[in-house]
């Protein structure tokens, strides 16, 4: 069965999500719609990119991922359909593709589907849906757009190395209030080289060992580990790390290797 996933900032209190899903089912009644999330903060391209980058590869090849973030029409923004690692992505060229992809996509087209005037203020339920259903139904990118060679570039905030330190930052806070940094497992291991470390963050808090699981420490105690995204997380076992530790998006973390 064909799969279309949704990653949007539409929420679940208005008509927009229903209009989007209904439009998909009208064109492709047999499709399986999967919500990755419809609760991205409004227009937050970075948040959407982090979620989709770390979840799309769990789906089968040829899944179509419809991205509904900052899609309102303007003359400067292109609508793109992209093939990357045997998956399809449909979204606005607002920087999200550069934030999600670690290498060049296999194919990119600028969608040239004519918009229905009744959807003038909601191209997500028209142009994006038509493109996504076309691809989910086995169509090709060449049939819905013209080839392009680049996407709008936005830079992720990368950790930096200074002598025996990694200086990183908080890039995501999940629904459990676990604090996720931009330090990946690969980057950490490459710099650590077996050395002991101390992780410093807000309020002079420290952690000096990695955990494998959240429950390796007593309830209410802080820990750090590499979670499902392979990024270093600061957490509290069955607690609210962001609130209790005062950690917010953009806050700095420092890893000092001994």
XYZ file of C-alpha atoms in Angstrom, residues 1-248:
248
model
C 0.000 0.000 0.000
C 1.237 3.489 -0.880
C 2.216 5.680 2.083
C 2.110 9.464 2.424
C 3.450 10.919 5.670
C 2.576 14.350 6.994
C 4.909 16.715 8.838
C 3.084 20.010 9.330
C 2.408 22.935 11.639
C -1.371 22.671 11.112
C -2.173 21.509 14.649
C -5.343 19.579 15.437
C -7.840 22.275 16.463
C -8.745 23.784 13.096
C -10.055 22.603 9.731
C -6.677 22.612 7.990
C -5.517 19.105 8.819
C -8.908 17.654 7.871
C -8.868 19.588 4.588
C -5.393 18.276 3.796
C -6.222 14.641 4.526
C -9.567 14.814 2.758
C -7.886 16.223 -0.338
C -5.431 13.315 -0.348
C -8.161 10.687 0.009
C -10.179 12.279 -2.812
C -7.291 11.766 -5.205
C -5.978 8.474 -3.837
C -8.578 6.678 -1.677
C -6.388 3.628 -1.057
C -3.366 5.521 0.292
C -2.165 5.066 3.870
C -1.713 8.482 5.542
C 0.706 8.516 8.478
C 1.074 11.549 10.736
C 4.698 12.071 11.670
C 3.525 15.217 13.445
C 1.114 18.065 12.835
C 2.316 19.981 15.872
C 5.507 21.618 14.655
C 5.679 25.181 15.987
C 4.304 27.589 13.387
C 6.787 28.190 10.534
C 9.574 26.422 12.468
C 11.572 24.913 9.622
C 14.438 23.790 11.893
C 12.139 21.819 14.184
C 10.399 20.121 11.269
C 13.724 19.255 9.655
C 15.044 17.625 12.835
C 11.900 15.505 13.264
C 11.697 14.368 9.653
C 15.444 13.793 9.263
C 15.398 11.405 12.201
C 12.213 9.540 11.283
C 11.818 9.176 7.514
C 14.226 6.231 7.162
C 11.997 4.057 9.362
C 9.489 3.995 6.498
C 9.658 1.741 3.415
C 11.343 2.866 0.226
C 9.193 5.019 -2.060
C 7.264 6.530 0.845
C 6.181 10.093 0.040
C 6.784 12.668 2.786
C 4.590 15.757 2.485
C 6.048 18.722 4.370
C 3.556 21.415 5.348
C 5.753 24.106 6.894
C 5.718 27.708 5.631
C 3.954 26.782 2.396
C 1.832 29.899 1.775
C 2.406 31.126 -1.760
C 4.872 33.909 -2.486
C 6.726 34.782 -5.644
C 10.165 33.958 -4.196
C 9.505 30.427 -2.915
C 9.592 27.389 -5.178
C 7.671 24.198 -4.478
C 9.897 21.161 -4.900
C 9.580 17.408 -5.161
C 12.761 15.544 -4.256
C 14.021 11.964 -4.310
C 16.539 11.223 -1.560
C 17.710 7.813 -0.355
C 14.794 6.109 -2.147
C 12.187 8.351 -0.497
C 10.177 11.238 -1.960
C 9.765 14.632 -0.288
C 7.332 17.370 -1.312
C 7.702 20.799 0.259
C 8.524 24.462 -0.093
C 12.101 25.419 -0.918
C 12.508 27.338 2.335
C 15.728 25.735 3.554
C 14.222 22.576 4.998
C 15.818 20.259 2.440
C 19.326 21.520 3.165
C 18.710 21.035 6.895
C 17.451 17.468 6.429
C 19.852 16.025 3.883
C 23.461 15.011 4.543
C 24.227 14.552 0.853
C 22.891 15.614 -2.511
C 19.469 14.221 -3.478
C 19.191 11.864 -6.419
C 16.676 14.106 -8.220
C 14.957 17.470 -7.675
C 12.168 19.098 -9.671
C 10.323 22.371 -9.296
C 6.651 21.448 -9.295
C 4.752 22.994 -12.198
C 1.252 21.715 -11.419
C -1.402 24.343 -12.083
C -3.107 25.575 -8.939
C -6.887 25.458 -8.544
C -8.074 28.986 -7.700
C -10.336 27.719 -4.932
C -7.170 26.669 -3.068
C -5.414 29.998 -3.633
C -4.596 30.453 0.061
C -3.961 26.774 0.772
C -1.615 25.315 -1.863
C -0.783 22.544 0.605
C -4.203 20.967 -0.081
C -3.869 21.396 -3.827
C -0.401 21.553 -5.409
C 1.362 19.553 -2.684
C -1.420 16.960 -2.519
C -1.487 16.483 -6.296
C 2.276 16.001 -6.378
C 2.330 13.641 -3.389
C -0.525 11.496 -4.715
C 1.064 11.344 -8.153
C 4.307 10.016 -6.658
C 2.551 7.649 -4.243
C 0.641 6.232 -7.200
C 3.886 5.359 -8.992
C 4.357 8.506 -11.093
C 7.737 10.059 -11.820
C 9.219 13.391 -10.818
C 9.736 14.364 -14.462
C 5.965 14.270 -15.002
C 5.234 16.970 -12.409
C 8.129 19.394 -12.664
C 11.272 20.698 -14.260
C 14.728 19.635 -13.057
C 16.643 21.935 -10.699
C 20.146 21.468 -9.374
C 20.102 23.187 -5.988
C 17.919 24.067 -3.025
C 17.854 27.060 -0.681
C 20.637 26.609 1.809
C 20.250 26.981 5.568
C 22.956 25.920 7.968
C 22.432 23.749 11.014
C 24.223 24.945 14.133
C 27.290 22.693 14.353
C 29.358 21.908 17.456
C 32.917 23.185 17.490
C 36.153 21.770 18.899
C 38.478 23.912 21.003
C 41.520 22.048 22.363
C 39.991 19.386 24.641
C 36.476 20.828 24.517
C 33.372 20.329 22.426
C 31.132 23.380 22.470
C 27.603 22.461 21.484
C 24.075 23.779 21.807
C 20.510 22.669 22.508
C 18.678 22.183 19.208
C 15.497 20.334 20.214
C 13.325 19.640 23.256
C 11.012 16.660 22.913
C 7.560 16.130 24.405
C 9.109 14.451 27.464
C 11.230 17.587 27.941
C 14.430 15.709 27.178
C 17.047 18.164 25.941
C 18.708 17.212 22.656
C 21.988 18.791 21.592
C 23.729 19.125 18.243
C 26.523 16.743 19.343
C 26.142 13.481 17.450
C 27.437 10.123 18.635
C 29.890 9.948 15.725
C 31.267 13.432 16.484
C 31.534 12.707 20.232
C 33.365 9.403 19.707
C 35.745 10.923 17.187
C 36.823 13.617 19.667
C 36.655 11.530 22.849
C 39.039 8.760 21.784
C 38.320 6.804 24.963
C 38.956 9.703 27.370
C 36.880 10.548 30.413
C 34.691 13.627 30.135
C 32.633 16.140 32.071
C 29.514 17.637 30.490
C 28.841 21.192 31.709
C 25.609 23.085 31.198
C 23.395 25.744 32.750
C 23.460 26.485 36.502
C 26.922 24.853 36.809
C 25.341 21.410 36.456
C 27.630 18.561 35.380
C 27.382 14.941 34.220
C 30.487 12.765 33.875
C 29.283 9.483 32.396
C 27.084 8.223 29.585
C 24.031 6.104 30.262
C 22.550 3.464 27.979
C 18.991 3.872 29.276
C 16.964 6.570 31.019
C 16.354 4.316 34.035
C 20.016 3.655 34.770
C 19.871 6.401 37.389
C 17.347 6.775 40.233
C 14.083 8.565 39.449
C 14.589 12.310 39.493
C 18.321 12.101 38.751
C 19.891 13.667 35.672
C 21.761 11.715 33.009
C 23.075 11.989 29.468
C 22.846 9.441 26.675
C 22.667 9.068 22.941
C 19.003 8.646 22.110
C 17.162 7.377 19.062
C 18.363 10.337 16.982
C 22.027 9.571 17.813
C 22.337 13.049 19.343
C 23.547 13.614 22.883
C 20.575 14.131 25.215
C 20.357 15.569 28.703
C 17.462 13.997 30.583
C 16.012 13.339 34.014
C 14.693 9.860 34.735
C 10.896 10.347 34.743
C 11.408 14.095 35.069
C 11.282 17.348 33.126
C 14.904 18.066 32.216
C 14.252 21.251 30.278
C 12.191 22.863 33.028
C 14.044 21.552 36.066
C 17.501 22.232 34.653
C 16.564 25.524 33.009
C 17.689 24.399 29.558
C 16.155 26.006 26.479
